[in-house]
Short mmCIF file of C-alpha atoms and ligand atoms in Angstrom, two decimals:
data_model
loop_
_atom_site.label_atom_id
_atom_site.label_comp_id
_atom_site.label_asym_id
_atom_site.label_seq_id
_atom_site.Cartn_x
_atom_site.Cartn_y
_atom_site.Cartn_z
CA MET A 5 117.40 -124.96 -116.45
CA ALA A 6 114.88 -124.11 -113.22
CA ALA A 7 112.72 -121.28 -113.85
CA PRO A 8 113.28 -118.13 -111.59
CA ASP A 9 111.18 -118.34 -108.43
CA PRO A 10 109.04 -115.31 -108.02
CA GLY A 11 109.44 -115.50 -104.28
CA GLN A 12 112.99 -114.89 -104.50
CA PRO A 13 114.51 -111.29 -105.41
CA GLY A 14 116.85 -110.87 -108.11
CA PRO A 15 120.17 -108.88 -107.70
CA ALA A 16 119.50 -105.62 -105.69
CA GLU A 17 118.61 -102.31 -107.40
CA HIS A 18 120.93 -99.37 -106.03
CA TRP A 19 119.28 -96.02 -105.01
CA ASP A 20 120.56 -92.97 -103.36
CA ALA A 21 117.48 -92.93 -101.39
CA VAL A 22 114.36 -95.04 -100.91
CA VAL A 23 111.26 -93.72 -99.30
CA VAL A 24 108.61 -96.23 -98.21
CA GLY A 25 105.18 -94.73 -98.65
CA GLY A 26 103.70 -92.40 -101.31
CA GLY A 27 101.46 -90.35 -99.05
CA VAL A 28 102.15 -86.61 -98.92
CA ALA A 29 104.86 -87.21 -96.39
CA GLY A 30 106.90 -89.72 -98.49
CA LEU A 31 106.43 -87.54 -101.54
CA VAL A 32 107.71 -84.45 -99.91
CA ALA A 33 110.62 -86.33 -98.41
CA ALA A 34 111.26 -87.60 -101.69
CA ARG A 35 111.05 -84.34 -103.60
CA ASP A 36 113.42 -82.89 -101.24
CA LEU A 37 116.00 -85.76 -101.46
CA ALA A 38 115.91 -85.67 -105.23
CA ALA A 39 116.03 -81.66 -105.17
CA SER A 40 119.36 -82.42 -103.46
CA GLY A 41 120.63 -84.47 -106.33
CA LEU A 42 119.98 -88.00 -104.96
CA ARG A 43 118.75 -90.58 -107.15
CA THR A 44 115.24 -91.35 -105.11
CA LEU A 45 112.75 -94.07 -105.19
CA VAL A 46 109.23 -93.83 -103.70
CA VAL A 47 107.83 -97.28 -103.14
CA GLU A 48 103.91 -97.14 -102.95
CA ALA A 49 101.91 -100.23 -101.80
CA ARG A 50 98.79 -98.98 -103.46
CA GLU A 51 98.16 -98.19 -107.09
CA VAL A 52 98.05 -94.53 -106.79
CA VAL A 53 100.24 -92.17 -104.64
CA GLY A 54 98.63 -89.80 -102.36
CA GLY A 55 97.61 -91.73 -99.42
CA ALA A 56 94.64 -89.89 -97.53
CA VAL A 57 94.97 -87.16 -100.07
CA GLY A 58 93.05 -89.41 -102.63
CA ARG A 59 90.62 -88.47 -105.46
CA HIS A 60 87.47 -90.14 -106.88
CA VAL A 61 85.29 -89.12 -109.96
CA VAL A 62 81.70 -89.04 -109.11
CA ALA A 63 79.13 -87.92 -111.51
CA GLY A 64 81.95 -86.76 -113.72
CA LEU A 65 83.38 -84.47 -111.11
CA THR A 66 86.89 -85.14 -109.57
CA LEU A 67 86.35 -84.86 -106.05
CA ASP A 68 88.90 -85.38 -102.93
CA SER A 69 88.35 -88.72 -101.50
CA GLY A 70 90.06 -88.20 -98.17
CA ALA A 71 91.57 -84.83 -97.01
CA GLU A 72 90.36 -81.60 -98.81
CA SER A 73 91.80 -78.81 -97.04
CA PHE A 74 94.77 -77.66 -94.92
CA ALA A 75 95.13 -75.69 -92.06
CA THR A 76 97.23 -72.32 -93.04
CA ARG A 77 99.05 -72.11 -89.48
CA GLY A 78 102.64 -72.15 -89.94
CA GLY A 79 102.47 -71.57 -93.89
CA ALA A 80 104.66 -74.65 -94.86
CA VAL A 81 101.91 -76.17 -97.35
CA ALA A 82 101.51 -72.60 -99.22
CA GLU A 83 105.08 -72.34 -99.22
CA LEU A 84 105.55 -75.74 -100.69
CA ALA A 85 102.91 -75.17 -103.17
CA LEU A 86 104.88 -71.90 -104.34
CA GLU A 87 108.16 -74.00 -104.75
CA LEU A 88 106.21 -76.55 -106.80
CA GLY A 89 104.53 -73.88 -109.03
CA VAL A 90 101.08 -74.37 -107.89
CA GLY A 91 101.08 -71.51 -105.42
CA GLU A 92 98.21 -69.52 -107.46
CA ARG A 93 96.20 -72.34 -107.42
CA VAL A 94 95.69 -72.15 -103.29
CA VAL A 95 92.27 -70.99 -102.64
CA ARG A 96 90.23 -69.85 -99.68
CA PRO A 97 87.05 -71.47 -98.80
CA GLU A 98 83.87 -69.58 -99.18
CA PRO A 99 83.54 -67.19 -95.83
CA ARG A 100 80.39 -68.81 -94.81
CA GLY A 101 81.37 -70.35 -91.71
CA ALA A 102 80.12 -73.73 -90.44
CA TRP A 103 77.69 -75.08 -88.06
CA VAL A 104 77.12 -77.51 -85.32
CA GLN A 105 74.02 -79.88 -84.94
CA LEU A 106 73.08 -80.00 -81.05
CA ALA A 107 70.23 -82.38 -79.75
CA HIS A 108 67.96 -79.15 -79.91
CA GLY A 109 68.92 -77.84 -83.14
CA ALA A 110 71.58 -76.42 -85.19
CA GLY A 111 73.84 -73.67 -84.16
CA PRO A 112 76.80 -71.56 -85.87
CA LEU A 113 80.50 -72.53 -84.77
CA PRO A 114 82.68 -69.71 -83.92
CA ARG A 115 84.50 -68.17 -86.90
CA ALA A 116 87.51 -67.11 -84.60
CA GLY A 117 88.58 -70.35 -82.61
CA VAL A 118 91.04 -73.23 -82.18
CA LEU A 119 89.11 -76.70 -82.30
CA GLY A 120 86.12 -74.92 -81.31
CA ILE A 121 87.34 -73.11 -78.33
CA PRO A 122 86.41 -69.57 -78.64
CA THR A 123 88.06 -66.15 -78.59
CA ASP A 124 84.85 -64.45 -76.94
CA PRO A 125 82.37 -66.60 -75.14
CA TRP A 126 79.87 -63.49 -75.70
CA ALA A 127 80.45 -63.18 -79.58
CA ALA A 128 76.73 -63.61 -81.05
CA ASP A 129 77.57 -67.02 -82.72
CA VAL A 130 79.06 -68.44 -79.75
CA ARG A 131 76.21 -67.20 -77.86
CA GLN A 132 73.65 -68.58 -80.10
CA THR A 133 75.10 -72.15 -79.56
CA VAL A 134 76.07 -72.32 -76.07
CA GLY A 135 73.40 -70.15 -74.62
CA THR A 136 73.63 -67.29 -72.06
CA LEU A 137 74.28 -69.89 -69.26
CA GLY A 138 77.12 -71.25 -71.36
CA ALA A 139 78.54 -67.97 -71.98
CA VAL A 140 78.50 -66.95 -68.36
CA ARG A 141 80.12 -70.01 -67.40
CA ALA A 142 82.57 -69.34 -70.12
CA SER A 143 83.45 -66.11 -68.82
CA VAL A 144 84.88 -67.44 -65.60
CA ASP A 145 87.84 -68.47 -67.58
CA ARG A 146 88.90 -64.85 -67.36
CA MET A 147 88.81 -65.08 -63.43
CA LEU A 148 90.47 -68.13 -62.83
CA PRO A 149 94.20 -68.41 -62.46
CA ALA A 150 96.43 -69.17 -65.51
CA TRP A 151 97.53 -72.54 -64.06
CA TRP A 152 93.78 -73.81 -63.40
CA GLY A 153 93.08 -76.81 -65.49
CA ALA A 154 96.55 -76.58 -67.07
CA ARG A 155 98.83 -78.40 -64.85
CA GLY A 156 99.92 -81.85 -65.41
CA GLY A 157 102.44 -81.56 -68.18
CA ASP A 158 101.93 -83.63 -71.19
CA GLU A 159 99.06 -85.64 -69.58
CA VAL A 160 96.53 -82.69 -69.64
CA SER A 161 93.74 -83.74 -72.07
CA LEU A 162 91.88 -81.31 -74.23
CA GLY A 163 88.45 -82.20 -72.62
CA SER A 164 89.70 -81.59 -69.18
CA LEU A 165 91.28 -78.14 -69.93
CA VAL A 166 87.97 -76.91 -71.60
CA ARG A 167 85.83 -78.28 -69.10
CA ARG A 168 87.63 -76.96 -66.04
CA ARG A 169 88.03 -73.26 -67.66
CA MET A 170 85.03 -72.63 -69.86
CA GLY A 171 82.70 -75.44 -68.41
CA PRO A 172 80.58 -78.38 -70.28
CA ARG A 173 78.63 -76.31 -72.84
CA VAL A 174 81.80 -75.21 -74.63
CA LEU A 175 83.03 -78.58 -74.44
CA GLU A 176 79.96 -80.62 -75.45
CA ARG A 177 78.62 -78.24 -77.93
CA LEU A 178 81.76 -76.73 -79.57
CA VAL A 179 84.81 -78.57 -78.98
CA ARG A 180 83.52 -82.13 -78.73
CA PRO A 181 81.83 -81.93 -82.24
CA VAL A 182 85.02 -79.90 -83.82
CA VAL A 183 87.28 -82.69 -82.30
CA ALA A 184 85.40 -85.73 -83.47
CA GLY A 185 85.21 -83.98 -87.02
CA VAL A 186 88.94 -83.29 -87.23
CA HIS A 187 90.59 -86.15 -85.39
CA ALA A 188 87.70 -88.74 -85.33
CA ALA A 189 88.45 -89.02 -81.55
CA ASP A 190 87.18 -87.79 -78.25
CA PRO A 191 88.53 -84.58 -76.43
CA ASP A 192 89.13 -86.56 -73.25
CA ASP A 193 91.52 -88.67 -74.92
CA LEU A 194 93.73 -86.26 -76.62
CA ALA A 195 96.88 -84.35 -75.13
CA VAL A 196 96.45 -80.67 -75.59
CA ASP A 197 99.99 -80.33 -76.43
CA ALA A 198 99.32 -82.84 -79.18
CA VAL A 199 96.31 -81.23 -80.84
CA ALA A 200 96.86 -77.59 -79.83
CA PRO A 201 100.71 -77.01 -79.67
CA GLY A 202 101.47 -73.79 -77.89
CA LEU A 203 98.10 -73.58 -76.24
CA ARG A 204 99.13 -74.11 -72.87
CA ALA A 205 102.21 -71.65 -73.09
CA ALA A 206 99.86 -69.15 -74.43
CA LEU A 207 97.35 -69.68 -71.67
CA ALA A 208 100.32 -69.05 -69.02
CA GLN A 209 101.28 -65.94 -70.79
CA GLN A 210 97.67 -64.69 -71.62
CA GLY A 211 96.18 -65.79 -68.18
CA SER A 212 92.79 -66.94 -69.87
CA LEU A 213 92.03 -69.87 -72.43
CA ALA A 214 90.06 -67.21 -74.54
CA GLY A 215 93.08 -64.92 -74.44
CA ALA A 216 95.46 -68.06 -75.34
CA VAL A 217 93.22 -68.84 -78.55
CA ARG A 218 93.11 -65.15 -79.36
CA SER A 219 97.09 -64.97 -79.58
CA LEU A 220 97.35 -68.11 -81.31
CA ARG A 221 95.01 -67.00 -83.93
CA ALA A 222 96.78 -63.62 -84.15
CA ALA A 223 100.02 -65.41 -84.82
CA ALA A 224 98.45 -67.31 -87.65
CA PRO A 225 98.39 -65.87 -91.20
CA ALA A 226 95.51 -63.65 -91.84
CA GLY A 227 92.20 -64.76 -93.31
CA SER A 228 90.55 -68.31 -92.76
CA ALA A 229 92.42 -70.86 -90.86
CA VAL A 230 92.14 -73.35 -93.72
CA ALA A 231 92.88 -73.46 -97.68
CA GLY A 232 92.64 -75.60 -100.23
CA PHE A 233 93.53 -76.15 -104.23
CA ASP A 234 91.58 -74.98 -106.80
CA GLY A 235 90.84 -78.49 -108.36
CA GLY A 236 90.89 -80.28 -104.93
CA LEU A 237 93.97 -80.79 -102.59
CA HIS A 238 95.05 -83.79 -104.95
CA VAL A 239 96.62 -80.92 -107.10
CA LEU A 240 99.37 -80.89 -104.70
CA VAL A 241 100.09 -84.56 -104.85
CA ASP A 242 100.01 -84.06 -108.80
CA ALA A 243 102.43 -81.35 -108.34
CA LEU A 244 104.72 -83.19 -106.09
CA ALA A 245 104.88 -86.24 -108.42
CA ALA A 246 105.42 -84.24 -111.19
CA ASP A 247 108.05 -82.22 -109.78
CA LEU A 248 109.94 -85.39 -108.63
CA ALA A 249 109.56 -87.14 -111.81
CA GLY A 250 111.52 -83.96 -113.27
CA ARG A 251 114.45 -84.62 -110.96
CA ALA A 252 116.27 -87.58 -110.46
CA GLY A 253 113.27 -89.24 -108.56
CA GLN A 254 110.98 -92.33 -109.53
CA ILE A 255 107.65 -93.50 -108.04
CA ARG A 256 106.78 -97.25 -108.19
CA THR A 257 103.39 -98.18 -107.39
CA GLY A 258 101.54 -101.36 -106.58
CA VAL A 259 104.81 -102.50 -104.70
CA ARG A 260 104.73 -103.18 -100.82
CA VAL A 261 107.99 -102.95 -98.81
CA VAL A 262 107.80 -106.16 -96.51
CA ALA A 263 111.13 -106.08 -94.78
CA VAL A 264 114.05 -103.98 -94.13
CA ARG A 265 117.68 -104.94 -93.16
CA GLN A 266 120.81 -102.96 -92.37
CA LEU A 267 123.86 -104.00 -94.39
CA ALA A 268 127.06 -104.45 -92.10
CA LEU A 269 127.46 -101.45 -89.77
CA ALA A 270 130.85 -100.87 -91.19
CA ALA A 271 129.63 -100.23 -94.65
CA GLU A 272 130.45 -97.00 -96.05
CA PRO A 273 128.17 -95.21 -96.82
CA PRO A 274 125.62 -97.18 -94.46
CA SER A 275 123.19 -98.73 -96.45
CA PHE A 276 119.87 -100.81 -96.04
CA GLU A 277 118.46 -103.61 -97.81
CA VAL A 278 114.68 -103.13 -98.62
CA VAL A 279 112.86 -106.47 -99.70
CA THR A 280 109.59 -105.42 -101.68
CA GLU A 281 106.72 -107.53 -103.00
CA ASP A 282 104.18 -106.55 -105.84
CA ALA A 283 100.55 -107.46 -106.14
CA GLU A 284 101.25 -110.72 -108.09
CA GLY A 285 103.85 -111.54 -105.13
CA ALA A 286 106.88 -111.24 -106.93
CA ALA A 287 109.85 -110.10 -104.62
CA GLY A 288 112.30 -107.37 -105.36
CA LEU A 289 115.42 -106.28 -103.73
CA LEU A 290 116.35 -102.52 -103.31
CA ARG A 291 119.86 -101.29 -101.86
CA ALA A 292 119.57 -97.69 -100.62
CA ASP A 293 121.88 -95.59 -98.94
CA ARG A 294 119.60 -93.67 -97.40
CA LEU A 295 115.99 -94.76 -96.11
CA VAL A 296 112.75 -92.91 -95.45
CA VAL A 297 109.93 -94.61 -93.92
CA ALA A 298 106.64 -92.66 -94.19
CA THR A 299 104.17 -94.91 -92.84
CA PRO A 300 103.42 -96.41 -89.39
CA ALA A 301 104.43 -99.84 -90.84
CA ALA A 302 107.92 -98.46 -89.65
CA VAL A 303 107.35 -99.99 -86.36
CA GLY A 304 107.30 -103.82 -87.82
CA LEU A 305 109.50 -102.89 -90.72
CA LEU A 306 112.38 -101.25 -88.72
CA ALA A 307 112.35 -103.65 -85.87
CA GLY A 308 115.83 -105.27 -86.91
CA VAL A 309 117.37 -101.91 -87.82
CA ALA A 310 116.23 -99.78 -84.95
CA PRO A 311 115.92 -102.47 -81.98
CA GLN A 312 114.58 -100.19 -79.40
CA MET A 313 111.36 -99.73 -81.50
CA ALA A 314 110.44 -103.29 -80.16
CA GLY A 315 107.19 -103.34 -78.43
CA VAL A 316 106.12 -99.82 -79.63
CA VAL A 317 102.40 -99.65 -79.73
CA LEU A 318 100.59 -96.84 -81.85
CA ASP A 319 97.11 -95.81 -81.69
CA PRO A 320 96.05 -96.14 -85.29
CA GLY A 321 92.77 -94.49 -84.78
CA ALA A 322 89.15 -94.89 -86.23
CA GLU A 323 88.15 -96.33 -89.23
CA VAL A 324 86.35 -93.51 -91.38
CA VAL A 325 83.79 -93.95 -94.05
CA LEU A 326 82.98 -91.15 -96.14
CA VAL A 327 79.87 -91.05 -98.31
CA ALA A 328 79.76 -88.39 -101.17
CA LEU A 329 76.44 -87.36 -102.60
CA VAL A 330 75.99 -85.52 -105.74
CA LEU A 331 72.53 -83.92 -105.61
CA ASP A 332 70.33 -81.99 -108.01
CA ALA A 333 68.84 -79.71 -105.25
CA PRO A 334 68.85 -75.93 -105.96
CA ALA A 335 67.45 -75.35 -102.68
CA LEU A 336 70.82 -76.04 -101.39
CA ASP A 337 72.20 -72.95 -103.67
CA ALA A 338 71.42 -70.85 -100.63
CA ALA A 339 74.34 -72.82 -98.77
CA PRO A 340 71.57 -73.18 -95.60
CA ARG A 341 74.42 -74.50 -93.19
CA GLY A 342 77.40 -72.54 -94.52
CA THR A 343 80.31 -74.93 -95.28
CA GLY A 344 79.04 -77.76 -93.43
CA VAL A 345 78.00 -79.02 -90.08
CA LEU A 346 79.50 -80.98 -87.30
CA THR A 347 77.13 -82.94 -85.13
CA SER A 348 77.56 -83.45 -81.23
CA PRO A 349 77.95 -87.01 -79.99
CA ALA A 350 74.61 -86.40 -78.24
CA VAL A 351 72.90 -86.17 -81.63
CA GLN A 352 74.42 -89.21 -82.75
CA SER A 353 73.55 -91.45 -79.72
CA GLN A 354 69.87 -90.22 -80.04
CA ALA A 355 67.57 -93.53 -81.07
CA ARG A 356 66.63 -91.66 -84.40
CA GLY A 357 69.17 -89.01 -84.53
CA VAL A 358 71.84 -88.27 -87.02
CA ARG A 359 74.80 -90.92 -87.45
CA ALA A 360 77.08 -88.89 -89.24
CA LYS A 361 79.80 -86.92 -87.30
CA ALA A 362 80.38 -84.29 -89.98
CA LEU A 363 79.21 -82.97 -93.37
CA THR A 364 80.86 -80.83 -95.72
CA HIS A 365 78.82 -79.01 -98.28
CA GLY A 366 81.70 -78.85 -100.85
CA THR A 367 79.94 -76.77 -103.37
CA ALA A 368 79.08 -74.08 -100.74
CA LYS A 369 82.70 -74.22 -99.33
CA TRP A 370 85.02 -74.21 -102.76
CA ALA A 371 83.82 -71.88 -105.75
CA TRP A 372 85.90 -73.92 -107.97
CA LEU A 373 83.62 -76.94 -107.28
CA ALA A 374 80.45 -75.17 -107.54
CA ALA A 375 81.57 -73.75 -110.99
CA ALA A 376 82.46 -77.34 -112.08
CA ALA A 377 79.16 -78.91 -110.67
CA GLY A 378 76.90 -76.15 -112.29
CA GLN A 379 73.67 -74.34 -111.08
CA GLY A 380 71.46 -76.44 -108.85
CA ARG A 381 73.80 -79.32 -108.56
CA HIS A 382 75.66 -80.14 -105.23
CA VAL A 383 78.29 -82.16 -103.74
CA VAL A 384 77.83 -83.11 -99.92
CA ARG A 385 80.19 -85.29 -98.19
CA LEU A 386 79.27 -87.03 -94.80
CA SER A 387 81.56 -89.06 -92.52
CA TYR A 388 80.92 -91.81 -90.04
CA GLY A 389 83.06 -93.50 -87.48
CA VAL A 390 85.09 -92.34 -84.27
CA ALA A 391 87.82 -94.25 -82.50
CA GLY A 392 86.51 -97.29 -80.71
CA ASP A 393 83.16 -96.82 -82.39
CA ASP A 394 81.32 -100.18 -83.16
CA PRO A 395 80.96 -100.72 -86.54
CA GLY A 396 77.68 -99.02 -86.95
CA PRO A 397 77.26 -97.42 -90.40
CA ARG A 398 80.41 -98.82 -91.80
CA ALA A 399 78.88 -102.21 -92.01
CA LEU A 400 75.87 -101.20 -93.95
CA PRO A 401 75.71 -102.29 -97.89
CA ASP A 402 76.05 -99.46 -100.42
CA ASP A 403 72.35 -98.88 -100.85
CA GLU A 404 71.70 -98.68 -97.18
CA LEU A 405 74.70 -96.53 -96.28
CA THR A 406 73.33 -93.90 -99.09
CA ALA A 407 69.84 -93.81 -97.85
CA LEU A 408 71.35 -93.24 -94.30
CA ALA A 409 73.68 -90.63 -95.57
CA LEU A 410 70.59 -88.70 -97.68
CA ARG A 411 68.54 -88.97 -94.15
CA ASP A 412 71.40 -87.29 -92.45
CA ALA A 413 71.97 -84.77 -95.12
CA SER A 414 68.46 -83.69 -95.01
CA THR A 415 68.30 -83.21 -91.34
CA LEU A 416 71.74 -81.43 -91.17
CA LEU A 417 70.86 -79.30 -94.01
CA GLY A 418 67.44 -78.73 -92.92
CA THR A 419 66.37 -79.36 -96.53
CA ARG A 420 64.44 -82.26 -97.90
CA LEU A 421 66.75 -84.55 -99.94
CA GLY A 422 65.19 -87.52 -101.57
CA ALA A 423 66.33 -90.46 -103.65
CA ASP A 424 64.91 -88.62 -106.86
CA GLN A 425 67.56 -85.81 -106.32
CA LEU A 426 70.31 -88.10 -106.10
CA VAL A 427 72.65 -88.13 -109.19
CA ALA A 428 75.45 -90.32 -107.80
CA SER A 429 76.97 -91.66 -104.47
CA ALA A 430 80.28 -92.88 -103.56
CA ARG A 431 81.60 -94.64 -100.46
CA VAL A 432 85.16 -94.53 -99.40
CA VAL A 433 86.62 -96.30 -96.26
CA TRP A 434 89.79 -94.97 -94.68
CA SER A 435 91.43 -97.23 -92.12
CA GLN A 436 94.25 -96.47 -89.78
CA SER A 437 94.69 -93.07 -91.56
CA LEU A 438 93.81 -90.77 -88.79
CA PRO A 439 96.26 -91.79 -85.74
CA ARG A 440 94.77 -90.81 -82.64
CA PRO A 441 96.99 -88.20 -80.76
CA SER A 442 96.40 -89.80 -77.23
CA ALA A 443 99.18 -89.26 -74.52
CA SER A 444 100.16 -92.89 -75.22
CA HIS A 445 100.66 -92.42 -78.61
CA ARG A 446 102.61 -89.58 -78.15
CA GLU A 447 104.85 -91.69 -75.92
CA ALA A 448 105.00 -94.24 -78.74
CA VAL A 449 106.12 -91.53 -80.95
CA ALA A 450 109.13 -90.20 -78.66
CA ARG A 451 110.01 -93.87 -78.46
CA VAL A 452 110.19 -94.24 -82.10
CA ARG A 453 112.13 -91.02 -82.74
CA ALA A 454 114.82 -91.89 -80.14
CA ALA A 455 114.98 -95.38 -81.80
CA VAL A 456 115.61 -93.94 -84.94
CA ALA A 457 117.79 -91.17 -84.09
CA PRO A 458 121.25 -93.19 -83.63
CA THR A 459 120.91 -94.80 -87.23
CA PRO A 460 122.89 -92.95 -89.82
CA GLY A 461 120.84 -92.74 -93.24
CA LEU A 462 117.55 -93.51 -91.44
CA ALA A 463 114.45 -91.25 -91.03
CA VAL A 464 110.88 -91.59 -90.35
CA CYS A 465 108.21 -88.99 -91.16
CA GLY A 466 104.32 -88.92 -91.91
CA ALA A 467 101.07 -88.24 -89.77
CA TRP A 468 101.88 -91.14 -87.64
CA VAL A 469 104.59 -89.13 -85.89
CA ALA A 470 103.97 -85.56 -86.92
CA GLY A 471 100.49 -85.50 -86.17
CA ASN A 472 97.30 -85.53 -88.55
CA GLY A 473 96.92 -82.88 -91.04
CA LEU A 474 99.16 -81.57 -93.91
CA ALA A 475 100.27 -78.41 -91.81
CA SER A 476 101.96 -80.85 -89.33
CA VAL A 477 103.09 -83.55 -92.26
CA VAL A 478 104.54 -81.30 -94.56
CA PRO A 479 107.17 -79.33 -92.22
CA ASP A 480 107.98 -82.51 -90.42
CA ALA A 481 108.76 -84.56 -93.57
CA ARG A 482 110.97 -81.49 -94.50
CA ALA A 483 112.60 -81.21 -91.48
CA ALA A 484 113.47 -85.18 -91.40
CA THR A 485 114.73 -84.95 -94.90
CA ARG A 486 116.98 -81.98 -94.11
CA ASP A 487 118.31 -83.84 -90.64
CA LEU A 488 118.97 -86.75 -92.57
CA LEU A 489 120.90 -85.07 -95.24
CA GLY A 490 122.71 -82.95 -92.57
CA ARG A 491 123.71 -86.45 -90.76
CA GLN A 492 125.48 -87.66 -94.01
C1 LIG B 22 89.23 -88.81 -94.48
C2 LIG B 22 90.32 -88.15 -93.93
C3 LIG B 22 90.01 -86.69 -94.05
C4 LIG B 22 91.11 -85.86 -93.63
N1 LIG B 22 91.09 -84.51 -93.96
C5 LIG B 22 91.85 -83.67 -93.73
C6 LIG B 22 91.91 -82.41 -94.00
O1 LIG B 22 90.92 -81.90 -94.35
N2 LIG B 22 93.06 -81.46 -93.99
C7 LIG B 22 94.30 -81.97 -93.31
O2 LIG B 22 95.20 -81.32 -93.31
N3 LIG B 22 94.41 -83.35 -93.23
C8 LIG B 22 93.15 -84.21 -93.22
N4 LIG B 22 93.46 -85.35 -93.21
C9 LIG B 22 94.60 -85.96 -92.51
C10 LIG B 22 95.76 -86.04 -93.66
O3 LIG B 22 95.20 -86.54 -94.80
C11 LIG B 22 96.83 -86.97 -93.44
O4 LIG B 22 97.28 -86.44 -92.11
C12 LIG B 22 97.85 -87.04 -94.28
O5 LIG B 22 97.42 -87.16 -95.46
C13 LIG B 22 98.86 -88.12 -94.01
O6 LIG B 22 99.98 -88.25 -95.03
P1 LIG B 22 101.09 -89.42 -94.74
O7 LIG B 22 101.95 -89.43 -95.74
O8 LIG B 22 101.66 -89.12 -93.41
O9 LIG B 22 100.38 -90.52 -94.55
P2 LIG B 22 99.19 -91.46 -95.73
O10 LIG B 22 98.58 -90.64 -96.54
O11 LIG B 22 98.37 -92.61 -94.85
O12 LIG B 22 100.21 -92.04 -96.78
C14 LIG B 22 101.14 -93.62 -96.43
C15 LIG B 22 101.16 -94.10 -97.58
O13 LIG B 22 102.26 -95.28 -97.30
C16 LIG B 22 101.54 -96.53 -98.14
N5 LIG B 22 102.34 -97.52 -97.47
C17 LIG B 22 101.82 -97.95 -96.06
N6 LIG B 22 102.88 -99.29 -95.86
C18 LIG B 22 103.58 -99.34 -97.02
C19 LIG B 22 104.54 -100.56 -97.01
N7 LIG B 22 104.82 -101.29 -96.41
N8 LIG B 22 105.01 -100.19 -98.51
C20 LIG B 22 104.68 -99.28 -99.26
N9 LIG B 22 103.82 -98.46 -98.90
C21 LIG B 22 103.28 -98.22 -97.94
C22 LIG B 22 100.39 -96.23 -97.85
O14 LIG B 22 99.44 -96.93 -99.00
C23 LIG B 22 99.97 -94.86 -98.08
O15 LIG B 22 99.99 -94.51 -99.25
C24 LIG B 22 92.47 -86.19 -93.30
C25 LIG B 22 92.53 -87.81 -93.10
C26 LIG B 22 91.70 -88.63 -93.77
C27 LIG B 22 91.79 -90.18 -93.52
#
């Protein structure tokens, strides 16, 4: 008898629902499907779930290797945490504020703002960073008609809105560094509506950009604009996986979905055939009555199921390299730059300037991490790479990248940090994990949603359609699941 061909899948395994991608979006969707009583399988290509909410162990400390906090706007993440029984582990960062590194030195970032846009150009922290001239120009915002800079529908970029209303200093010294840090992109390439939903509507209502930012901030939950978990953001991933396992859910890691077909349209209920491949190249076949695709790979995978998807091109965003440094550096106990520093692109382009676009001082930001590290020991994380950037620091071998990160950290923290203080370092690369919310990406997403909507039993979710960040990803995945269940 001939041996079975590993390239040929065996008989199809039947599931009520299959979710492709075990990032937070996929896990949330799977958890909600399982909670409604459906036998649900998550298929994840990597060996671990969580996607961009990853973890690694450096010098004995378990650290977030990707996302490390979530925006509190909307309250969806905290609500999910409560449902999963980890609500009491949600923690606020230390109220130290963050800084921006400019060509002429460091200055504080506005504590109350949206993407670096201040609520009051004359606040002491804003004035220190943009200077009196910058504050005067930013105040012109109040005198301009509400439509100034905001006309043009979806096409209005964040960069042009801020430049026209508050002037170049607010843009260059505050907004550009923040946007590079959060979206790894340039504010001139980002649609305002994509990165600051509701801002243009609030501007029309309030009459000024500062007023609009104030009203958005007032509508957000009280306290800090971000939060995390005691133990790291990956606590949420563990809680999702545990909740799923306690219901009719299963996770299969190290298995990639390589093709999706829809079975005869007349089939009742509608069902999908999902072809998988494991790390050894062995093929598998799943049959699913409902299918959720929570990865941008959907564009290729669903071409045969949702034909209007053909020709859709997504903007995958930058490759980001993070360098985590664990340092024995008691001088950092004083948190010289609060919770961290963002750099202005002008600093990055200087001949001997800082190459990192952001630094997070983890042990100054999170009390749980400071306690885990112990006195005098610090965790500092630097990130490199923006969309369209040349390979730059990403191409460096480990030892050179660590040396660069140490140099950058010394400059950004205003504290000498040498190799003698380094306990351990680690490098993590994230590719295509921060889709750039450009106008063309938004248009592509609208086409994806329109292509998927007519197919019963099919849904897409994830940062690639919802926008970056858990505050967008979690409610979108839940809405997609509700819609999917409602359409059955
Ligand atoms: C470095 C970095 C820092 C960030 N910091 C923050 C932050 O502080 N706060 C915040 O809110 N957000 C942050 N974000 C963004 C946030 O992490 C993401 O928006 C969110 O985690 C995306 O979740 P997702 O499930 O949509 O996608 P992902 O996390 O990318 O998950 C998709 C999953 O699908 C899997 N997959 C892909 N193709 C297949 C296939 N064919 N078959 C099976 N599986 C497949 C992938 O392996 C992956 O695990 C950060 C992102 C990065 C990269």
